[in-house]
């Protein structure tokens, strides 16, 4: 019995230690975001700001510094891009997942696995070819370029297919016998049943889109099209801002909040989706 | 007739994915493959030179160094991260641990943040003398940690980047492995316990064989993901010092976008892609054989 409780104590210690490791950098960021410039790198670390400067957030958001554009405008771009991508991904994934789940056609399995396999490849290994395609489509340096390549993803299709496979065929057959068209079956049976898929795919896509960096870095050249991470990477640029670390940290905090809030609200379906991913075997 | 209609409807529903796959994956890859055989600067006409780029790459010390740096950082990051993730997953799966869901949700927070924002934070954490590590070390009397030039020393920079990656990614593997442990049927474990098996025996004899396929999946996924990471390097070192962290993604990016050596970069991209593909296929073969 004693042996068991030692093991349990060790497990708690491991979890607690890891939790500190995982959250301490973010706690430090949050505290630095409220500090005066000279307190950010004070030795020893001041975990509670000695004086509070919420104006750091206003400075991070509003001060124009990227040829007249402000970080706030980049947040608007990120919001548009991530929202549109998530909405499109939801619609397409349900349709595609349904096609894979409920219809037999030649090459179905091969297609599904190729699609899924392709998304496991590192994005940076296809960034050059993707850039060439987007450029030849005339979408270089536009917000569209940040959206269209990501509206279909292997993970989203896979999750949706897994979920829709479980829908009983009898439902669909009954509707067809009543004379419903395929489109009507999809709209009135499949879509209303897809609630969990919709949330999972929406959260995953929104977060991926919001946090992407390499792609906007290569495909956007005008600063009016910059996204939040892109703007953040340039926050330290410009003579006056070089070492305004408290403003960096305020900007970083702002950029982290939207995907984090999204995650915390929809944490259940998101985690279920992740766990389904590991059922790929 | 029924079958044909079924196939047509199925294809109609799946066509958006097929189309997207063709346009954004297959076509680009075909295009790079073509350009990889050309001496080409973006904006000018490509001149085809056969396998020249590939031969140059294999003799280019910078390319070989980049491949080495990628593998080194991936190894430094993935191995400790997976060991940690496995221990965390085993702990989380212990039924006596309370508030399991709260732990998992809090653990996921670094995963859902973005690389750039947290990259700025880690820059300041790693700063010698004034950074968070240096400052905390000083308070604890660990003076040898105060002046460590984490990102500007060729030996330490890959470790610093790996540390950042471990911080950001470990929880994701933890969740996958946790799901794997939980997928082991409870009654089997129960029966083993009744038969007098110890916790370790239950793990090694029953749970481990059942979770091995998923574990291999997690290993492949984290290794390939880590090899392809651009952001942590870009944010912490930008490839320096002395090319010690100039990984393949950075090499590709610089050659294509900075030096406009488009054909050369395309060839490097093809090698990187093929390497990842081979790695993924080999691992999934092993995975299939084992399951």
Coordinates of C-alpha atoms in Angstrom, one line a residue:
Chain A
X1 CA 0.0 0.0 0.0
X2 CA 2.8 2.3 0.9
X3 CA 4.5 1.5 -2.4
X4 CA 1.4 2.6 -4.3
X5 CA 1.1 6.0 -2.5
X6 CA 4.8 6.8 -3.3
X7 CA 4.1 6.1 -7.0
X8 CA 1.0 8.4 -6.8
X9 CA 3.0 11.1 -5.2
X10 CA 5.7 10.8 -7.9
X11 CA 3.1 11.1 -10.6
X12 CA 1.6 14.2 -9.0
X13 CA 5.0 15.7 -8.7
X14 CA 5.7 15.0 -12.3
X15 CA 2.4 16.5 -13.5
X16 CA 2.8 19.6 -11.2
X17 CA 6.5 20.1 -12.3
X18 CA 5.5 19.9 -15.9
X19 CA 2.6 22.3 -15.4
X20 CA 4.9 24.9 -14.0
X21 CA 7.3 24.4 -17.0
X22 CA 4.4 24.7 -19.4
X23 CA 2.8 27.8 -17.9
X24 CA 5.6 29.8 -16.4
X25 CA 6.9 31.3 -19.6
X26 CA 3.3 32.5 -20.4
X27 CA 2.9 33.8 -16.8
X28 CA 6.1 35.7 -17.3
X29 CA 4.9 37.1 -20.6
X30 CA 1.6 38.3 -19.1
X31 CA 3.4 40.0 -16.2
X32 CA 6.0 41.6 -18.5
X33 CA 3.1 42.9 -20.7
X34 CA 2.0 45.2 -17.8
X35 CA 5.5 46.3 -16.7
X36 CA 7.4 49.5 -17.2
X37 CA 10.2 49.1 -19.7
X38 CA 13.0 49.0 -17.0
X39 CA 11.2 46.3 -15.0
X40 CA 11.0 43.7 -17.8
X41 CA 14.5 42.4 -17.4
X42 CA 15.1 43.3 -13.8
X43 CA 17.2 40.9 -11.9
X44 CA 15.9 39.1 -9.9
X45 CA 12.6 38.5 -11.8
X46 CA 9.7 40.6 -10.7
X47 CA 6.7 38.2 -11.1
X48 CA 4.2 40.9 -10.1
X49 CA 4.8 44.2 -12.0
X50 CA 6.1 46.8 -9.5
X51 CA 4.0 49.4 -11.4
X52 CA 1.2 48.6 -13.8
X53 CA 1.2 49.8 -17.4
X54 CA -1.9 48.7 -19.2
X55 CA -1.2 51.3 -21.9
X56 CA 1.4 48.8 -23.3
X57 CA -1.5 47.0 -24.9
X58 CA -2.8 50.2 -26.5
X59 CA 0.7 50.9 -27.7
X60 CA 1.1 47.4 -29.2
X61 CA -2.3 47.6 -30.9
X62 CA -2.5 51.1 -32.2
X63 CA 0.9 52.7 -32.8
X64 CA 1.5 52.7 -36.5
X65 CA 4.9 51.3 -37.2
X66 CA 4.8 49.1 -40.3
X67 CA 4.7 51.7 -43.1
X68 CA 1.7 53.3 -41.4
X69 CA -0.1 50.1 -40.5
X70 CA -0.7 49.0 -36.9
X71 CA -0.7 45.7 -35.2
X72 CA -4.4 46.1 -34.7
X73 CA -5.0 46.0 -38.5
X74 CA -3.0 42.8 -38.7
X75 CA -5.3 41.3 -36.0
X76 CA -8.3 42.2 -38.2
X77 CA -6.6 40.4 -41.2
X78 CA -5.9 37.4 -39.0
X79 CA -9.5 37.3 -37.8
X80 CA -10.9 37.5 -41.4
X81 CA -8.5 34.9 -42.7
X82 CA -8.9 32.4 -39.9
X83 CA -12.7 32.8 -39.8
X84 CA -13.3 32.4 -43.5
X85 CA -10.9 29.4 -43.7
X86 CA -12.6 27.7 -40.7
X87 CA -16.1 28.2 -42.3
X88 CA -15.1 26.9 -45.7
X89 CA -13.2 24.0 -44.1
X90 CA -16.3 23.0 -42.1
X91 CA -18.6 22.9 -45.2
X92 CA -16.1 21.1 -47.3
X93 CA -15.0 18.6 -44.7
X94 CA -18.6 17.5 -44.0
X95 CA -19.3 17.0 -47.7
X96 CA -16.0 15.2 -48.4
X97 CA -16.2 13.2 -45.2
X98 CA -19.7 12.1 -46.1
X99 CA -18.5 11.1 -49.6
X100 CA -15.7 9.0 -48.1
X101 CA -17.9 7.5 -45.4
X102 CA -21.0 6.5 -47.2
X103 CA -20.2 5.9 -50.9
X104 CA -18.1 3.2 -52.5
X105 CA -16.1 4.1 -55.5
X106 CA -12.9 2.9 -57.1
X107 CA -9.8 4.4 -55.5
X108 CA -11.6 5.6 -52.4
X109 CA -9.2 4.1 -49.9
X110 CA -6.1 5.1 -51.8
X111 CA -7.4 8.6 -52.2
X112 CA -8.3 9.0 -48.5
X113 CA -4.9 7.7 -47.4
X114 CA -3.0 9.8 -49.8
X115 CA -4.9 12.9 -48.7
X116 CA -4.2 12.1 -45.1
X117 CA -0.6 11.1 -45.7
X118 CA 0.1 14.3 -47.6
X119 CA -0.8 16.4 -44.6
X120 CA 1.7 14.6 -42.4
X121 CA 4.6 16.0 -44.6
X122 CA 6.3 19.1 -43.3
X123 CA 4.7 22.2 -44.7
X124 CA 8.1 23.8 -45.2
X125 CA 9.0 21.1 -47.8
X126 CA 6.1 22.2 -50.0
X127 CA 6.2 25.9 -49.4
X128 CA 8.1 26.6 -52.6
X129 CA 5.8 24.7 -55.0
X130 CA 2.8 26.1 -53.3
X131 CA 4.2 29.6 -53.7
X132 CA 4.7 29.0 -57.4
X133 CA 1.1 27.8 -57.8
X134 CA -0.4 30.7 -55.9
X135 CA 1.8 33.2 -57.8
X136 CA 0.7 31.6 -61.1
X137 CA -3.0 31.9 -60.0
X138 CA -2.4 35.6 -59.5
X139 CA -3.2 35.4 -55.8
X140 CA 0.3 36.5 -54.6
X141 CA 0.1 39.2 -51.9
X142 CA -3.6 38.8 -51.2
X143 CA -5.6 37.5 -48.2
X144 CA -7.1 34.9 -50.6
X145 CA -3.6 33.3 -50.8
X146 CA -3.8 32.7 -47.0
X147 CA -7.2 31.0 -47.3
X148 CA -7.6 28.8 -50.3
X149 CA -4.7 26.3 -49.8
X150 CA -6.0 25.4 -46.3
X151 CA -9.8 25.0 -46.8
X152 CA -9.3 21.2 -47.2
X153 CA -7.1 19.4 -44.8
X154 CA -6.4 15.7 -44.4
X155 CA -7.1 15.8 -40.7
X156 CA -10.4 17.6 -41.0
X157 CA -11.6 15.2 -43.7
X158 CA -10.5 12.2 -41.7
X159 CA -12.3 13.3 -38.5
X160 CA -15.4 14.1 -40.4
X161 CA -15.3 10.7 -42.2
X162 CA -14.8 8.8 -38.9
X163 CA -17.8 10.5 -37.4
X164 CA -20.1 10.1 -40.4
X165 CA -19.3 6.5 -40.9
X166 CA -21.2 5.9 -37.6
X167 CA -24.4 7.4 -39.0
X168 CA -26.8 4.5 -39.6
X169 CA -27.3 3.7 -43.3
X170 CA -31.0 3.0 -42.6
X171 CA -31.6 6.8 -42.1
X172 CA -30.2 7.6 -45.4
X173 CA -32.0 4.7 -47.2
X174 CA -35.3 5.7 -45.7
X175 CA -35.0 9.2 -46.9
X176 CA -34.0 8.0 -50.4
X177 CA -37.0 5.7 -50.5
X178 CA -39.1 8.7 -49.7
X179 CA -37.8 10.3 -52.9
X180 CA -35.2 12.7 -51.3
X181 CA -32.4 13.7 -53.7
X182 CA -28.8 13.1 -52.7
X183 CA -28.3 16.8 -52.0
X184 CA -31.4 16.8 -49.8
X185 CA -30.2 13.8 -47.9
X186 CA -27.0 15.6 -47.3
X187 CA -28.6 18.8 -46.2
X188 CA -31.4 17.5 -44.0
X189 CA -29.8 14.5 -42.5
X190 CA -26.0 14.7 -42.6
X191 CA -25.5 18.4 -41.9
X192 CA -27.8 18.5 -38.8
X193 CA -26.1 15.4 -37.4
X194 CA -22.6 16.8 -37.8
X195 CA -22.5 19.2 -34.8
X196 CA -19.4 17.7 -33.1
X197 CA -17.5 17.6 -36.5
X198 CA -18.4 21.2 -37.1
X199 CA -16.9 22.4 -33.8
X200 CA -13.8 20.2 -34.0
X201 CA -13.0 21.2 -37.6
X202 CA -13.8 24.8 -36.9
X203 CA -11.5 25.0 -33.9
X204 CA -8.6 23.1 -35.5
X205 CA -8.7 25.1 -38.7
X206 CA -9.1 28.4 -36.9
X207 CA -6.1 27.7 -34.7
X208 CA -3.9 26.5 -37.6
X209 CA -4.8 29.4 -39.7
X210 CA -4.3 32.0 -36.9
X211 CA -0.9 30.7 -35.9
X212 CA 0.6 30.1 -39.3
X213 CA 3.7 32.1 -40.0
X214 CA 6.0 30.8 -42.8
X215 CA 3.3 30.9 -45.4
X216 CA 2.2 34.5 -44.9
X217 CA 5.9 35.4 -44.6
X218 CA 6.6 34.2 -48.1
X219 CA 3.3 35.1 -49.8
X220 CA 2.5 38.5 -48.5
X221 CA 4.6 41.5 -49.4
X222 CA 2.4 44.5 -48.7
X223 CA 2.0 45.2 -45.0
X224 CA -1.7 45.9 -45.4
X225 CA -2.0 42.1 -45.9
X226 CA 0.0 41.1 -42.9
X227 CA -1.3 38.8 -40.2
X228 CA -0.8 39.0 -36.5
X229 CA 2.2 36.6 -36.2
X230 CA 3.8 38.4 -39.1
X231 CA 3.4 41.7 -37.5
X232 CA 4.6 40.3 -34.2
X233 CA 7.8 39.1 -35.7
X234 CA 8.4 42.7 -36.9
X235 CA 7.4 44.3 -33.6
X236 CA 11.1 44.6 -32.5
X237 CA 12.0 46.3 -35.8
X238 CA 12.2 50.1 -36.0
X239 CA 14.6 52.2 -34.0
X240 CA 12.2 53.3 -31.3
X241 CA 10.9 49.9 -30.6
X242 CA 14.0 47.8 -30.6
X243 CA 14.0 47.1 -26.9
X244 CA 10.5 48.0 -25.9
X245 CA 10.1 44.5 -24.6
X246 CA 7.0 45.3 -22.6
X247 CA 5.3 46.2 -25.9
X248 CA 6.5 43.0 -27.5
X249 CA 5.0 41.1 -24.6
X250 CA 1.7 43.0 -24.8
X251 CA 1.5 42.2 -28.5
X252 CA 2.4 38.5 -27.9
X253 CA -0.3 38.3 -25.2
X254 CA -2.9 39.8 -27.6
X255 CA -1.9 37.4 -30.4
X256 CA -2.2 34.4 -28.1
X257 CA -5.6 35.2 -26.7
X258 CA -8.0 34.5 -29.7
X259 CA -6.9 30.9 -30.3
X260 CA -6.6 30.3 -26.6
X261 CA -10.1 31.5 -25.9
X262 CA -11.4 29.5 -28.8
X263 CA -9.7 26.4 -27.4
X264 CA -10.9 26.9 -23.8
X265 CA -14.5 27.3 -24.9
X266 CA -14.5 24.4 -27.3
X267 CA -11.9 22.3 -25.5
X268 CA -14.1 19.1 -25.3
X269 CA -14.8 18.6 -29.0
X270 CA -11.2 19.7 -29.8
X271 CA -9.6 17.1 -27.5
X272 CA -12.0 14.5 -28.8
X273 CA -10.9 15.3 -32.3
X274 CA -7.2 15.0 -31.3
X275 CA -7.9 11.7 -29.7
X276 CA -9.7 10.5 -32.8
X277 CA -6.5 11.4 -34.8
X278 CA -4.5 9.0 -32.7
X279 CA -7.0 6.3 -33.7
X280 CA -5.4 6.4 -37.2
X281 CA -3.1 3.4 -36.5
Chain B
X1 CA -26.4 0.9 -62.2
X2 CA -26.9 1.4 -58.5
X3 CA -23.1 1.0 -58.1
X4 CA -22.4 3.5 -60.8
X5 CA -24.7 6.0 -59.3
X6 CA -23.2 5.5 -55.9
X7 CA -19.8 6.1 -57.3
X8 CA -20.8 9.2 -59.1
X9 CA -22.5 10.7 -56.0
X10 CA -19.5 9.7 -53.9
X11 CA -17.1 11.4 -56.3
X12 CA -19.3 14.5 -56.4
X13 CA -19.1 14.9 -52.6
X14 CA -15.4 14.2 -52.5
X15 CA -14.4 16.2 -55.5
X16 CA -13.6 19.4 -53.6
X17 CA -10.9 17.5 -51.7
X18 CA -9.7 15.8 -54.8
X19 CA -9.5 19.1 -56.6
X20 CA -7.8 20.9 -53.7
X21 CA -5.3 18.0 -53.5
X22 CA -4.5 18.2 -57.2
X23 CA -4.1 22.0 -57.3
X24 CA -2.4 22.6 -54.0
X25 CA -0.3 19.4 -53.6
X26 CA 0.2 17.4 -56.8
X27 CA 0.6 20.3 -59.2
X28 CA 3.0 22.2 -57.0
X29 CA 5.1 19.1 -56.4
X30 CA 5.2 18.4 -60.2
X31 CA 6.2 22.0 -60.7
X32 CA 9.1 22.0 -58.3
X33 CA 10.2 18.7 -59.7
X34 CA 10.4 20.3 -63.1
X35 CA 12.2 23.4 -61.9
X36 CA 14.6 21.4 -59.8
X37 CA 16.3 20.4 -63.1
X38 CA 16.7 24.0 -64.1
X39 CA 19.1 26.8 -63.6
X40 CA 16.5 29.4 -62.7
X41 CA 16.1 32.7 -60.9
X42 CA 12.5 33.6 -60.0
X43 CA 11.3 36.0 -62.7
X44 CA 13.6 34.9 -65.4
X45 CA 13.3 31.9 -67.8
X46 CA 14.5 28.6 -66.5
X47 CA 17.3 26.9 -68.4
X48 CA 17.3 23.2 -68.0
X49 CA 20.6 21.7 -66.8
X50 CA 19.6 18.1 -66.0
X51 CA 20.7 16.8 -62.6
X52 CA 23.2 19.7 -62.0
X53 CA 21.4 21.1 -59.0
X54 CA 21.2 17.8 -57.3
X55 CA 24.9 17.1 -57.9
X56 CA 25.8 20.6 -56.6
X57 CA 23.6 20.1 -53.5
X58 CA 25.3 16.8 -52.5
X59 CA 28.6 18.7 -52.7
X60 CA 27.4 21.8 -51.0
X61 CA 28.7 21.8 -47.4
X62 CA 26.0 24.3 -46.4
X63 CA 23.3 21.9 -47.6
X64 CA 24.9 18.9 -45.8
X65 CA 25.3 21.0 -42.7
X66 CA 21.6 22.0 -42.9
X67 CA 20.6 18.4 -43.1
X68 CA 22.8 17.6 -40.1
X69 CA 21.5 20.6 -38.1
X70 CA 17.9 19.5 -38.8
X71 CA 18.5 16.0 -37.7
X72 CA 20.4 17.1 -34.6
X73 CA 17.7 19.6 -33.5
X74 CA 15.0 17.0 -34.2
X75 CA 16.9 14.4 -32.1
X76 CA 17.5 16.8 -29.2
X77 CA 13.9 17.8 -29.2
X78 CA 12.0 14.6 -30.1
X79 CA 13.7 12.1 -27.9
X80 CA 13.4 13.9 -24.5
X81 CA 9.9 15.2 -25.5
X82 CA 8.6 11.7 -26.2
X83 CA 10.1 10.2 -23.0
X84 CA 8.5 13.1 -21.0
X85 CA 5.2 12.7 -22.9
X86 CA 5.1 9.0 -22.2
X87 CA 5.7 9.5 -18.4
X88 CA 3.1 12.3 -18.4
X89 CA 0.6 10.1 -20.3
X90 CA 1.1 7.2 -17.9
X91 CA 0.6 9.5 -14.9
X92 CA -2.5 11.1 -16.4
X93 CA -4.0 7.7 -17.1
X94 CA -3.7 6.6 -13.5
X95 CA -7.3 6.5 -12.3
X96 CA -6.3 7.8 -8.9
X97 CA -5.1 11.1 -10.3
X98 CA -7.7 13.7 -9.7
X99 CA -9.0 16.4 -12.1
X100 CA -7.5 14.6 -15.1
X101 CA -9.3 16.8 -17.6
X102 CA -8.1 20.0 -16.0
X103 CA -4.5 18.8 -16.2
X104 CA -4.9 18.0 -19.9
X105 CA -6.5 21.3 -20.8
X106 CA -3.9 23.3 -19.0
X107 CA -1.1 21.2 -20.6
X108 CA -2.5 22.1 -24.0
X109 CA -2.1 25.8 -23.6
X110 CA 1.5 26.0 -25.1
X111 CA 0.3 23.9 -28.0
X112 CA -2.5 26.3 -29.0
X113 CA -0.3 29.4 -28.8
X114 CA 1.7 30.5 -31.8
X115 CA 5.4 30.1 -32.5
X116 CA 6.1 33.8 -33.1
X117 CA 4.5 35.1 -29.9
X118 CA 6.0 32.5 -27.7
X119 CA 9.3 32.8 -29.7
X120 CA 9.5 36.4 -28.6
X121 CA 9.0 35.2 -25.0
X122 CA 11.7 32.6 -25.3
X123 CA 14.1 35.1 -26.7
X124 CA 13.8 37.0 -23.5
X125 CA 13.8 33.9 -21.3
X126 CA 17.1 32.8 -22.9
X127 CA 18.9 36.2 -22.8
X128 CA 22.2 35.9 -21.0
X129 CA 22.6 37.9 -17.7
X130 CA 19.1 39.5 -17.8
X131 CA 16.9 36.8 -19.2
X132 CA 14.4 34.8 -17.0
X133 CA 16.7 31.7 -16.8
X134 CA 19.7 33.8 -15.9
X135 CA 17.8 35.8 -13.4
X136 CA 16.2 32.8 -11.7
X137 CA 19.5 31.1 -11.6
X138 CA 21.1 34.0 -9.9
X139 CA 18.4 34.0 -7.2
X140 CA 19.0 30.4 -6.6
X141 CA 22.8 30.8 -6.5
X142 CA 23.3 28.8 -9.7
X143 CA 25.9 31.3 -11.0
X144 CA 27.1 29.0 -13.9
X145 CA 23.7 29.5 -15.6
X146 CA 23.8 33.3 -15.5
X147 CA 26.1 34.0 -18.4
X148 CA 25.1 31.2 -20.7
X149 CA 24.9 32.5 -24.2
X150 CA 22.0 30.2 -25.1
X151 CA 21.3 31.4 -28.7
X152 CA 24.8 32.7 -29.7
X153 CA 26.9 29.6 -29.0
X154 CA 27.2 27.0 -31.7
X155 CA 26.9 24.1 -29.3
X156 CA 24.1 25.5 -27.2
X157 CA 21.9 27.1 -29.8
X158 CA 20.5 23.7 -31.1
X159 CA 19.8 22.8 -27.4
X160 CA 18.0 26.1 -26.8
X161 CA 15.8 25.6 -29.9
X162 CA 15.1 22.0 -28.9
X163 CA 14.1 23.3 -25.4
X164 CA 11.6 25.7 -27.0
X165 CA 10.2 22.9 -29.2
X166 CA 9.9 20.5 -26.2
X167 CA 8.0 23.2 -24.3
X168 CA 5.7 23.8 -27.2
X169 CA 5.0 20.3 -28.5
X170 CA 5.3 17.8 -25.6
X171 CA 1.7 18.1 -24.6
X172 CA 0.4 17.2 -28.0
X173 CA 2.3 13.9 -27.9
X174 CA 1.1 13.5 -24.3
X175 CA -2.6 13.7 -25.4
X176 CA -2.1 11.2 -28.2
X177 CA -0.3 8.7 -25.9
X178 CA -2.9 9.3 -23.2
X179 CA -5.6 8.4 -25.6
X180 CA -3.7 5.3 -26.6
X181 CA -3.4 4.1 -23.0
X182 CA -7.0 4.8 -22.4
X183 CA -8.0 2.8 -25.4
X184 CA -6.8 -0.4 -23.7
X185 CA -9.9 -2.2 -22.5
X186 CA -10.4 -1.8 -18.8
X187 CA -11.5 -5.4 -18.2
X188 CA -8.3 -6.8 -19.5
X189 CA -6.3 -4.7 -17.1
X190 CA -8.7 -5.6 -14.3
X191 CA -8.3 -9.3 -15.0
X192 CA -4.5 -9.0 -15.0
X193 CA -4.6 -7.2 -11.6
X194 CA -6.9 -9.9 -10.2
X195 CA -4.3 -12.4 -11.4
X196 CA -1.7 -10.6 -9.3
X197 CA 0.2 -8.7 -11.9
X198 CA 2.0 -5.6 -10.7
X199 CA 1.5 -2.1 -12.2
X200 CA 4.7 -2.5 -14.3
X201 CA 3.8 -5.9 -15.6
X202 CA 0.4 -4.7 -16.6
X203 CA 2.0 -1.8 -18.5
X204 CA 4.7 -3.8 -20.3
X205 CA 2.7 -7.0 -21.0
X206 CA -0.7 -5.7 -21.8
X207 CA -0.9 -1.9 -22.4
X208 CA 2.4 -1.5 -24.3
X209 CA 1.8 -4.1 -27.0
X210 CA -1.7 -2.6 -27.6
X211 CA -0.4 1.0 -27.8
X212 CA 2.7 0.3 -29.8
X213 CA 1.1 1.2 -33.2
X214 CA -0.1 4.6 -31.9
X215 CA 3.3 5.2 -30.3
X216 CA 5.0 4.7 -33.6
X217 CA 2.5 7.1 -35.2
X218 CA 3.3 9.7 -32.5
X219 CA 7.1 9.2 -33.1
X220 CA 6.8 9.6 -36.8
X221 CA 4.5 12.6 -36.5
X222 CA 6.6 14.4 -34.0
X223 CA 9.9 13.6 -35.9
X224 CA 8.6 14.8 -39.2
X225 CA 6.8 17.8 -37.7
X226 CA 10.0 18.8 -35.9
X227 CA 12.2 18.4 -39.0
X228 CA 9.9 20.7 -40.9
X229 CA 9.8 23.5 -38.2
X230 CA 10.8 26.9 -39.5
X231 CA 9.5 29.2 -36.8
X232 CA 11.4 28.2 -33.7
X233 CA 14.7 28.6 -35.5
X234 CA 13.7 31.8 -37.3
X235 CA 12.6 33.3 -34.0
X236 CA 15.5 32.3 -31.8
X237 CA 18.6 32.3 -34.0
X238 CA 17.7 32.8 -37.6
X239 CA 20.1 30.0 -38.5
X240 CA 23.2 31.2 -36.7
X241 CA 25.6 31.2 -35.0
X242 CA 28.0 30.0 -37.8
X243 CA 25.2 28.0 -39.5
X244 CA 24.8 25.8 -36.4
X245 CA 21.1 26.0 -36.6
X246 CA 20.6 26.6 -40.3
X247 CA 18.1 23.8 -40.7
X248 CA 16.6 22.6 -44.0
X249 CA 13.5 24.8 -43.9
X250 CA 15.8 27.8 -43.3
X251 CA 18.1 26.7 -46.1
X252 CA 15.2 26.4 -48.5
X253 CA 13.7 29.7 -47.5
X254 CA 16.9 31.6 -47.8
X255 CA 17.9 30.1 -51.1
X256 CA 14.5 30.6 -52.7
X257 CA 13.3 33.9 -51.3
X258 CA 16.5 35.7 -50.2
X259 CA 19.0 34.6 -52.8
X260 CA 16.5 33.9 -55.6
X261 CA 18.3 30.6 -56.4
X262 CA 15.0 29.1 -57.3
X263 CA 16.0 26.0 -59.2
X264 CA 18.6 25.1 -56.6
X265 CA 16.1 25.6 -53.8
X266 CA 13.5 23.6 -55.7
X267 CA 16.0 20.7 -55.9
X268 CA 16.7 21.0 -52.2
X269 CA 13.0 21.0 -51.5
X270 CA 12.5 17.8 -53.6
X271 CA 15.3 16.1 -51.6
X272 CA 13.7 17.2 -48.3
X273 CA 10.2 16.1 -49.5
X274 CA 11.5 12.7 -50.7
X275 CA 13.4 12.2 -47.4
X276 CA 10.3 13.0 -45.3
X277 CA 8.2 10.7 -47.6
X278 CA 10.6 7.8 -47.3
X279 CA 10.8 8.2 -43.6
X280 CA 7.0 8.3 -43.3
X281 CA 6.5 5.3 -45.5
X282 CA 9.2 3.2 -43.8
X283 CA 7.7 4.0 -40.4
X284 CA 4.2 3.2 -41.5
X285 CA 5.4 -0.1 -42.9
X286 CA 7.0 -0.9 -39.6
X287 CA 3.7 0.2 -37.9
X288 CA 1.6 -2.1 -40.1
X289 CA 3.9 -5.1 -39.6
X290 CA 3.6 -4.7 -35.8
X291 CA -0.1 -4.3 -35.6

